[in-house]
Coordinates of C-alpha atoms in Angstrom, one line a residue:
X1 CA 33.4 -23.9 19.9
X2 CA 35.4 -20.3 18.8
X3 CA 32.9 -19.1 16.6
X4 CA 29.8 -20.2 18.2
X5 CA 31.4 -17.6 20.8
X6 CA 32.3 -15.2 18.2
X7 CA 28.3 -15.5 17.1
X8 CA 27.6 -15.1 21.0
X9 CA 29.1 -12.1 21.7
X10 CA 26.7 -9.5 20.0
X11 CA 24.7 -7.3 22.1
X12 CA 27.3 -6.8 24.8
X13 CA 26.3 -7.0 28.3
X14 CA 26.4 -3.6 28.3
X15 CA 24.6 -2.2 25.5
X16 CA 22.4 -0.6 27.7
X17 CA 24.7 2.1 28.6
X18 CA 26.1 3.0 24.5
X19 CA 25.2 5.8 22.7
X20 CA 24.3 5.0 19.5
X21 CA 26.9 6.0 18.7
X22 CA 28.9 3.5 20.6
X23 CA 26.8 0.7 19.5
X24 CA 27.0 1.4 16.1
X25 CA 31.2 1.5 15.4
X26 CA 31.3 -2.2 17.8
X27 CA 28.5 -3.9 16.1
X28 CA 30.2 -2.6 12.3
X29 CA 33.1 -4.5 14.0
X30 CA 31.3 -7.1 15.3
X31 CA 29.6 -7.7 11.2
X32 CA 33.3 -7.2 9.9
X33 CA 34.5 -10.0 12.2
X34 CA 31.9 -12.8 11.0
X35 CA 32.2 -11.8 7.4
X36 CA 35.6 -13.4 8.0
X37 CA 34.2 -16.9 9.1
X38 CA 34.0 -19.6 6.3
X39 CA 30.5 -20.7 5.3
X40 CA 31.2 -24.0 7.6
X41 CA 31.3 -21.6 11.1
X42 CA 27.2 -21.4 10.2
X43 CA 26.6 -25.2 9.6
X44 CA 28.4 -27.0 11.7
X45 CA 26.3 -28.6 14.4
X46 CA 27.3 -28.1 18.0
X47 CA 26.9 -30.5 20.8
X48 CA 24.5 -32.4 17.8
X49 CA 22.3 -28.9 17.8
X50 CA 22.2 -26.8 14.9
X51 CA 24.1 -23.2 15.5
X52 CA 19.9 -21.9 14.8
X53 CA 18.6 -23.1 17.7
X54 CA 21.5 -22.0 19.7
X55 CA 21.0 -18.4 19.0
X56 CA 17.7 -16.4 20.3
X57 CA 16.6 -14.4 17.0
X58 CA 15.6 -11.4 19.3
X59 CA 18.9 -10.5 20.8
X60 CA 21.1 -12.6 18.3
X61 CA 19.4 -10.7 15.9
X62 CA 22.7 -10.3 13.4
X63 CA 24.4 -13.9 14.1
X64 CA 21.1 -15.7 13.6
X65 CA 20.3 -13.4 10.2
X66 CA 23.9 -14.3 8.8
X67 CA 23.7 -18.4 10.2
X68 CA 20.0 -18.6 8.1
X69 CA 21.1 -16.8 4.5
X70 CA 24.2 -19.3 4.8
X71 CA 21.7 -22.7 6.0
X72 CA 19.7 -21.4 2.9
X73 CA 23.0 -21.1 0.4
X74 CA 23.8 -24.7 1.6
X75 CA 20.8 -26.2 0.0
X76 CA 20.8 -23.5 -3.1
X77 CA 20.7 -26.2 -6.7
X78 CA 22.0 -22.3 -7.6
X79 CA 25.8 -22.9 -7.0
X80 CA 27.4 -19.4 -8.0
X81 CA 25.6 -17.8 -5.1
X82 CA 27.2 -19.3 -2.9
X83 CA 30.2 -17.2 -3.4
X84 CA 28.6 -14.3 -2.5
X85 CA 29.7 -12.3 1.0
X86 CA 28.0 -10.3 2.4
X87 CA 29.5 -6.5 4.0
X88 CA 26.4 -5.7 5.4
X89 CA 23.7 -6.2 7.0
X90 CA 21.3 -5.1 4.6
X91 CA 22.1 -7.3 2.4
X92 CA 21.8 -9.8 4.4
X93 CA 18.4 -9.1 4.9
X94 CA 17.1 -7.9 0.8
X95 CA 18.7 -11.9 0.2
X96 CA 17.0 -13.2 3.4
X97 CA 13.7 -11.5 2.7
X98 CA 13.6 -12.2 -1.5
X99 CA 14.4 -16.0 -1.0
X100 CA 11.4 -16.5 2.1
X101 CA 9.1 -14.1 -0.3
X102 CA 10.3 -16.4 -3.8
X103 CA 10.2 -19.9 -1.8
X104 CA 7.1 -19.2 0.8
X105 CA 3.6 -19.7 0.7
X106 CA 3.5 -18.0 4.2
X107 CA 3.5 -14.1 4.4
X108 CA 3.7 -13.7 8.1
X109 CA 7.7 -14.0 8.8
X110 CA 8.7 -11.4 6.5
X111 CA 5.9 -9.0 7.6
X112 CA 7.1 -9.3 11.3
X113 CA 10.7 -9.0 10.0
X114 CA 9.4 -5.7 8.6
X115 CA 8.4 -4.4 11.0
X116 CA 11.0 -6.0 13.3
X117 CA 13.0 -3.3 10.8
X118 CA 10.7 -0.5 11.0
X119 CA 8.1 -0.6 13.6
X120 CA 6.1 2.3 11.9
X121 CA 6.3 0.1 8.2
X122 CA 6.4 4.2 7.0
X123 CA 9.2 4.5 5.0
X124 CA 8.4 2.4 1.5
X125 CA 11.1 0.1 0.6
X126 CA 10.7 -2.2 -2.6
X127 CA 9.9 -5.3 0.7
X128 CA 7.3 -3.0 0.6
X129 CA 5.8 -4.0 -2.8
X130 CA 7.6 -7.7 -3.6
X131 CA 4.6 -7.9 -0.1
X132 CA 1.9 -6.5 -2.0
X133 CA 2.7 -7.8 -5.2
X134 CA 3.3 -12.3 -3.5
X135 CA 0.1 -12.0 -1.3
X136 CA -1.8 -10.6 -4.8
X137 CA 0.0 -13.8 -6.3
X138 CA -0.8 -16.6 -3.6
X139 CA -4.4 -15.8 -3.5
X140 CA -4.4 -14.4 0.2
X141 CA -4.8 -10.2 0.4
X142 CA -5.5 -10.3 4.2
X143 CA -1.6 -11.3 4.7
X144 CA -0.9 -7.6 3.2
X145 CA -2.4 -6.3 6.3
X146 CA 0.2 -5.6 8.5
X147 CA 1.9 -3.3 6.4
X148 CA -1.2 -0.9 4.0
X149 CA -1.8 -0.6 7.7
X150 CA 0.5 1.4 7.9
X151 CA 0.7 4.5 6.7
X152 CA 3.5 5.5 4.3
X153 CA 5.7 8.8 5.6
X154 CA 9.0 7.8 4.0
X155 CA 10.6 7.8 0.5
X156 CA 14.9 6.3 1.0
X157 CA 16.6 10.0 0.5
X158 CA 19.7 9.9 -0.9
X159 CA 23.2 11.1 1.5
X160 CA 22.6 15.1 2.8
X161 CA 27.0 16.0 1.9
X162 CA 28.0 17.8 4.6
X163 CA 25.7 15.8 7.3
X164 CA 26.9 12.5 9.0
X165 CA 24.6 9.4 8.0
X166 CA 21.8 8.2 10.0
X167 CA 22.6 5.4 12.8
X168 CA 21.3 1.7 11.9
X169 CA 20.7 1.8 15.9
X170 CA 18.5 4.8 15.7
X171 CA 14.5 4.3 17.1
X172 CA 13.7 6.0 13.2
X173 CA 13.9 4.2 10.1
X174 CA 15.5 6.9 8.6
X175 CA 18.5 4.9 8.5
X176 CA 16.9 2.9 5.3
X177 CA 19.0 5.2 3.0
X178 CA 19.7 4.3 -0.8
X179 CA 23.2 4.1 1.0
X180 CA 22.4 1.9 3.6
X181 CA 21.3 -0.6 1.6
X182 CA 17.7 -2.1 3.4
X183 CA 16.1 -1.0 0.1
X184 CA 16.2 -1.8 -3.3
X185 CA 16.8 0.8 -6.0
X186 CA 13.3 2.9 -5.5
X187 CA 11.6 4.3 -8.6
X188 CA 8.5 6.7 -7.9
X189 CA 6.1 4.8 -10.1
X190 CA 6.5 1.7 -7.4
X191 CA 5.2 3.2 -4.6
X192 CA 2.1 4.1 -7.2
X193 CA 1.6 0.5 -7.8
X194 CA 2.1 -0.3 -4.1
X195 CA -1.1 1.9 -3.4
X196 CA -3.2 0.9 -6.6
X197 CA -1.9 -3.0 -5.4
X198 CA -3.2 -1.8 -1.9
X199 CA -6.2 -0.7 -3.4
X200 CA -7.4 -4.3 -5.2
X201 CA -6.8 -6.0 -1.2
X202 CA -8.9 -3.6 1.1
X203 CA -11.2 -3.7 -2.0
X204 CA -11.4 -7.4 -2.9
X205 CA -11.7 -6.8 1.7
X206 CA -15.0 -4.8 1.2
X207 CA -12.5 -2.3 3.7
X208 CA -13.7 0.4 0.7
X209 CA -13.1 4.0 3.1
X210 CA -8.9 2.2 2.8
X211 CA -9.1 1.5 -1.2
X212 CA -10.2 4.5 -1.7
X213 CA -7.1 6.8 -0.2
X214 CA -4.7 4.9 -1.9
X215 CA -6.9 5.2 -5.1
X216 CA -6.7 8.8 -4.8
X217 CA -2.5 8.2 -3.7
X218 CA -2.2 7.6 -7.5
X219 CA -4.5 9.7 -9.3
X220 CA -2.6 13.1 -7.1
X221 CA 0.3 12.3 -8.3
X222 CA 2.3 15.0 -9.9
X223 CA 2.8 14.0 -13.9
X224 CA 4.8 16.2 -16.0
X225 CA 3.3 18.4 -18.3
X226 CA 0.3 17.1 -18.3
X227 CA 0.4 13.1 -18.8
X228 CA -1.5 10.8 -17.6
X229 CA 0.0 7.7 -16.8
X230 CA -1.1 4.4 -17.1
X231 CA -1.2 3.8 -13.1
X232 CA -3.5 6.5 -13.1
X233 CA -6.1 5.3 -15.6
X234 CA -5.6 1.8 -14.7
X235 CA -6.7 4.2 -10.6
X236 CA -9.3 6.0 -12.2
X237 CA -11.3 2.7 -13.4
X238 CA -11.2 1.0 -10.1
X239 CA -11.9 4.3 -8.5
X240 CA -15.3 4.6 -10.9
X241 CA -16.2 1.8 -9.8
X242 CA -15.4 2.1 -6.4
X243 CA -17.9 4.7 -4.8
X244 CA -21.2 2.6 -7.0
X245 CA -19.7 -0.5 -4.1
X246 CA -19.2 2.0 -1.6
X247 CA -21.9 4.7 -1.8
X248 CA -24.0 3.9 -5.1
X249 CA -22.0 6.7 -7.1
X250 CA -18.9 7.4 -7.8
X251 CA -17.1 9.2 -5.4
X252 CA -16.5 13.3 -6.5
X253 CA -12.6 13.4 -7.1
X254 CA -10.6 15.5 -5.2
X255 CA -10.6 18.7 -5.4
X256 CA -6.6 18.8 -5.8
X257 CA -6.8 17.4 -8.6
X258 CA -4.7 18.5 -11.9
X259 CA -8.1 19.3 -14.7
X260 CA -5.7 18.7 -17.2
X261 CA -4.8 15.3 -15.9
X262 CA -7.9 14.0 -15.3
X263 CA -9.6 15.1 -18.8
X264 CA -6.7 13.2 -20.5
X265 CA -7.8 9.7 -17.7
X266 CA -10.7 10.0 -18.2
X267 CA -10.7 9.6 -22.3
X268 CA -9.2 6.5 -21.4
X269 CA -12.0 5.5 -19.7
X270 CA -15.1 7.0 -21.1
X271 CA -17.2 2.6 -20.6
X272 CA -16.2 3.0 -16.9
X273 CA -18.0 6.3 -17.1
X274 CA -20.9 5.7 -19.0
X275 CA -21.4 2.5 -16.6
X276 CA -21.2 4.4 -14.1
X277 CA -23.8 6.6 -15.1
X278 CA -26.4 3.4 -15.5
X279 CA -25.9 3.0 -12.1
X280 CA -26.2 6.1 -10.2
X281 CA -29.1 6.8 -12.4
X282 CA -30.3 3.5 -11.3
X283 CA -31.4 2.5 -14.6
X284 CA -30.9 -1.7 -14.4
X285 CA -31.9 -3.0 -17.9
X286 CA -28.9 -0.3 -19.3
X287 CA -26.7 -0.6 -16.7
X288 CA -26.6 -4.3 -18.2
X289 CA -26.9 -3.2 -22.2
X290 CA -23.3 -1.4 -20.9
X291 CA -21.8 -4.2 -18.8
X292 CA -22.8 -6.8 -21.6
X293 CA -21.3 -3.4 -24.6
X294 CA -18.0 -4.0 -22.5
X295 CA -17.2 -6.8 -21.5
X296 CA -14.2 -7.7 -23.8
X297 CA -12.7 -4.5 -21.7
X298 CA -13.4 -5.9 -18.5
X299 CA -12.6 -9.0 -19.3
X300 CA -8.8 -7.2 -20.8
X301 CA -9.0 -4.6 -17.4
X302 CA -8.6 -7.5 -15.0
X303 CA -11.9 -6.0 -13.7
X304 CA -14.7 -7.8 -14.7
X305 CA -15.3 -9.6 -11.7
X306 CA -15.5 -6.2 -10.0
X307 CA -17.8 -5.0 -13.0
X308 CA -20.7 -7.5 -12.2
X309 CA -20.0 -7.1 -8.1
X310 CA -21.5 -3.6 -9.3
X311 CA -24.0 -5.5 -10.9
X312 CA -25.3 -7.2 -7.8
X313 CA -24.8 -3.9 -5.8
X314 CA -27.6 -2.0 -7.7
X315 CA -29.5 -4.3 -6.6
X316 CA -29.3 -3.6 -3.3
X317 CA -29.2 0.4 -4.0
X318 CA -32.7 0.1 -5.6
X319 CA -34.2 -0.8 -3.0
X320 CA -31.9 2.0 0.1
X321 CA -32.8 4.1 -1.7
X322 CA -36.7 3.0 -1.0
X323 CA -35.8 3.7 2.7
X324 CA -35.6 7.3 2.0
X325 CA -38.9 7.3 1.0
X326 CA -40.8 4.5 2.8
X327 CA -40.1 3.1 6.5
X328 CA -41.7 -0.3 5.5
X329 CA -42.5 -1.2 2.5
X330 CA -44.5 -5.4 1.4
X331 CA -42.0 -7.4 -0.5
X332 CA -44.1 -7.1 -3.3
X333 CA -43.9 -3.7 -3.3
X334 CA -39.8 -3.7 -3.2
X335 CA -40.5 -6.7 -5.9
X336 CA -42.7 -4.9 -8.1
X337 CA -39.9 -1.6 -8.3
X338 CA -36.7 -3.8 -9.3
X339 CA -38.2 -6.1 -11.6
X340 CA -37.7 -9.3 -9.9
X341 CA -40.1 -11.7 -8.2
X342 CA -40.6 -11.7 -4.4
X343 CA -40.0 -15.2 -2.8
X344 CA -35.8 -14.3 -4.9
X345 CA -36.7 -10.8 -3.4
X346 CA -36.7 -11.7 0.4
X347 CA -33.9 -14.5 0.0
X348 CA -31.8 -11.5 -1.3
X349 CA -32.9 -8.6 1.2
X350 CA -32.3 -11.4 3.7
X351 CA -28.6 -11.9 3.2
X352 CA -28.2 -8.0 3.0
X353 CA -29.4 -8.2 6.3
X354 CA -27.5 -10.7 7.5
X355 CA -24.2 -9.8 6.5
X356 CA -24.9 -6.2 8.1
X357 CA -25.2 -4.6 4.1
X358 CA -28.4 -2.7 4.9
X359 CA -29.6 -2.0 8.3
X360 CA -33.6 -2.8 8.6
X361 CA -35.9 -6.1 10.0
X362 CA -38.5 -8.1 7.9
X363 CA -41.4 -9.1 9.9
X364 CA -43.0 -12.9 8.6
X365 CA -46.7 -11.7 7.0
X366 CA -48.8 -14.2 8.1
X367 CA -50.0 -15.7 5.5
X368 CA -47.3 -17.0 4.9
X369 CA -46.8 -15.9 1.2
X370 CA -43.2 -14.1 0.5
X371 CA -44.9 -11.0 -1.2
X372 CA -46.6 -10.3 1.9
X373 CA -44.3 -10.0 4.3
X374 CA -42.7 -6.6 5.3
X375 CA -39.8 -5.0 4.7
X376 CA -38.7 -2.6 7.7
X377 CA -35.9 0.2 7.4
X378 CA -34.1 1.4 10.6
X379 CA -32.6 4.5 11.1
X380 CA -29.2 4.8 9.3
X381 CA -28.4 8.3 11.3
X382 CA -24.4 8.3 11.8
X383 CA -24.0 9.0 16.1
X384 CA -21.7 11.2 17.4
X385 CA -17.4 9.8 17.1
X386 CA -16.6 7.8 20.3
X387 CA -14.3 8.9 22.7
X388 CA -12.2 6.2 21.5
X389 CA -12.0 6.7 18.2
X390 CA -11.3 10.4 19.1
X391 CA -7.9 9.5 20.9
X392 CA -7.1 6.8 18.5
X393 CA -7.1 9.4 15.6
X394 CA -5.5 11.8 17.9
X395 CA -2.3 8.9 18.2
X396 CA -2.5 9.1 14.4
X397 CA -2.0 13.1 14.3
X398 CA 0.7 12.7 16.6
X399 CA 2.8 9.9 15.3
X400 CA 3.0 11.6 12.1
X401 CA 3.6 15.2 13.2
X402 CA 7.0 13.4 14.3
X403 CA 7.6 12.2 10.7
X404 CA 7.1 15.2 9.4
X405 CA 10.0 17.3 11.7
X406 CA 11.5 15.0 11.1
X407 CA 11.2 15.5 6.4
X408 CA 11.6 19.3 7.3
X409 CA 14.7 18.7 9.0
X410 CA 16.0 16.6 5.4
X411 CA 14.6 19.3 3.3
X412 CA 15.8 22.0 5.4
X413 CA 19.5 20.0 4.9
X414 CA 19.4 19.9 1.3
X415 CA 20.7 21.6 -1.9
X416 CA 17.9 22.5 -4.0
X417 CA 16.7 24.8 -0.1
X418 CA 20.5 25.8 0.6
X419 CA 20.3 27.4 -3.0
X420 CA 16.8 29.0 -2.5
X421 CA 17.1 30.4 1.5
X422 CA 20.2 32.4 -0.1
X423 CA 18.5 33.7 -2.8
X424 CA 16.2 34.9 -0.2
X425 CA 18.6 36.3 1.8
X426 CA 20.0 38.2 -0.9
X427 CA 16.1 39.9 -1.5
X428 CA 15.9 41.2 2.1
X429 CA 13.3 41.0 4.9
X430 CA 10.9 41.8 2.5
X431 CA 11.1 39.0 0.0
X432 CA 8.0 37.0 1.1
X433 CA 6.3 39.2 -0.7
X434 CA 8.3 38.7 -3.7
X435 CA 8.3 34.3 -3.3
X436 CA 6.0 34.1 -5.5
X437 CA 9.1 35.8 -8.2
X438 CA 11.6 32.9 -7.1
X439 CA 9.1 29.5 -6.4
X440 CA 6.2 28.5 -9.1
X441 CA 3.5 28.1 -7.2
X442 CA 0.5 27.6 -9.2
X443 CA -0.6 24.4 -10.3
X444 CA -1.8 25.1 -13.1
X445 CA 2.0 25.0 -14.5
X446 CA 3.8 22.8 -16.3
X447 CA 7.2 23.3 -14.6
X448 CA 4.8 24.6 -10.7
X449 CA 6.0 23.4 -7.3
X450 CA 4.5 19.9 -7.8
X451 CA 5.4 19.8 -11.2
X452 CA 7.2 16.3 -12.1
X453 CA 10.3 18.3 -12.4
X454 CA 10.7 19.2 -8.7
X455 CA 14.2 19.0 -7.2
X456 CA 13.6 16.4 -4.9
X457 CA 13.7 14.1 -7.4
X458 CA 12.5 10.0 -6.4
X459 CA 14.5 10.8 -3.0
X460 CA 10.5 13.3 -2.1
X461 CA 7.7 11.5 -0.5
X462 CA 6.1 12.3 -3.9
X463 CA 8.4 12.2 -7.3
X464 CA 8.3 12.6 -10.8
X465 CA 5.6 10.4 -12.5
X466 CA 6.8 9.0 -16.0
X467 CA 5.2 9.9 -18.9
X468 CA 2.9 8.3 -20.8
X469 CA 0.1 8.2 -22.0
X470 CA -1.1 5.2 -21.3
X471 CA -4.6 3.2 -23.0
X472 CA -7.7 1.0 -21.7
X473 CA -6.1 -1.9 -22.3
X474 CA -2.7 -1.9 -20.1
X475 CA -3.5 -4.3 -17.5
X476 CA -2.6 -4.8 -13.2
X477 CA -0.3 -7.3 -13.4
X478 CA 3.6 -6.2 -12.1
X479 CA 5.6 -4.6 -15.7
X480 CA 7.0 -2.2 -14.5
X481 CA 10.5 -1.9 -14.9
X482 CA 13.8 -2.4 -12.4
X483 CA 11.1 -4.5 -9.8
X484 CA 9.8 -7.9 -11.9
X485 CA 8.6 -10.6 -10.5
X486 CA 7.9 -12.4 -13.6
X487 CA 4.0 -12.8 -11.7
X488 CA 2.1 -13.6 -15.1
X489 CA -1.2 -14.4 -15.1
X490 CA -3.1 -15.9 -12.7
X491 CA -7.1 -16.3 -12.1
X492 CA -8.7 -13.4 -13.3
X493 CA -11.3 -12.4 -10.4
X494 CA -11.7 -8.9 -8.2
X495 CA -9.2 -8.5 -7.3
X496 CA -7.0 -8.4 -11.2
X497 CA -4.6 -10.2 -13.8
X498 CA -2.3 -11.4 -10.9

C-alpha cells in the first residue's frame, strides 16, 4: 500500500497554485523517489487489482507510464532489458513509444500520446519519423495523419549556455530539446525523410496539395556546394508525377529553388521528365511508349503504381480538356477524341463524375445507344473564399506567429547571433548599410546564409544536408543511417517500396 500511495502522490492537491519552477521541483523529486522502487512494486496486485487499474492515465500520467513500462518489460523475452532503470521520464517515454510502434498494429495510442506530450506536434522528434515509417509498413497511411497534418515549426535545439533550461511543465513544447531526452538524436536528413514519406502518404490519400507542399520542403532544402542529395532526387521524381495527377501538367518549381541543384537533380530524372512531357502533350501513344521503355526504372524506384495512375489520369485530362472548348458533346465524339469505344468511354466517364473528379452530367439518349449519350460539362470557376476558410487561415497564421517569436528569442540567445551583434556594434550606427559585407546573403554562393555551413547546424529549422549525388536507382526504403527500424521489402504500390 505504501508503494501505491507513493505512486498516487503526484500530482499534489494544490497543483494549480504551483509556479512552473515549483512544479518542476516537485515533479523531479517525485521521479527520484519512484526510480528507487523495486520492479516488484509495479507488478504486485492491490486488492486483487492490477495497479494500472488504480491509476488514472489522465491524472497520474507519470506513475502510469512507469508502471506500464515495467509491466511490459516483465513480459519481455530479452532479460537484459530488465536491468534498465530510468533516471528521467523521457527515457521511459522513448522506450515505451518504441515498443508500441514495433509491436502494435494500431498507431492510435502512439499518436495520441505524442499529441498529449506536444499538442501542436510541431517540434520534430524521432518519434514523428517512426510513426510515418510504421504507417507505411502496416499499410495504413491514414494512421499517421494526426501527426502529419500538424505543421513542423521547430527542431530540438541544443542547450544555450548561461540560459536556464525550459521546464518540462511549460505549455509550449520548447522543453523538447537534445538534452531533455524526449527524442533521439535528430539529424537534418531525418526531417527530409519525414517530409518525403509524408508526401507519399498524402499522394496515396489523394491529398495532392499537401503532398506538393511536403515535396517542396525537400526540394528547397539548402545543400553544400550545390550538391543534390538522394532524398531530393526521390522527391523530384514524385513531384514530376504529382502535378500530372493533380492538374494535368507538371507543377512549376518554386521560385526560390537553387538552379544548380535543380540541374543536378533533373540529370538523374530524365525518364520522368520525358514521361511528363508526353503527358502534357496529351500524346497517349507516346506516353505508353515512354512508360514501357522506363518500366525497369519505375519498378526500381517503387513508382510503378504511380506511373500507371498517371496513364489513367491522362485519359481523364483528355476529356476534361474538351470541357474548355465545348459545353456539351456526345459520347461518340469523346470516344473518337481519346481513341476508345463508346461503351468503355461512357463507363469511366460515369465513374469520374461519381468520384467527383469531373464536374459534369450525363443525359441518356432516346435511342439508348452509348454513343448518342450527351456529356454536359459544368462551370468549374472557383467561388469566393468563405468566412470559415478565412477564419481558419487566420488561426493558423496566428499560431505560427507564436512559434516564430519563440524561435526569434532562441536565435537572439545563440552564440552566432551574439557574435554578429558584436560586429554590428563595432561598425556603429551605419552598420545596416554594409550588412552585406558581414553576412553573405547571396543564394548562389556556396557559403551563403542558406548554405550548408550555417552556424545553426542541426539545431536550425532547415539544417545542412549531407552531400552525395544519389543515383536514380535509390528507392524510398528507410535507409537513413542512425534510425533504421529494419523495415524491408513490402508490396510495391503507390506508396513506394515499403
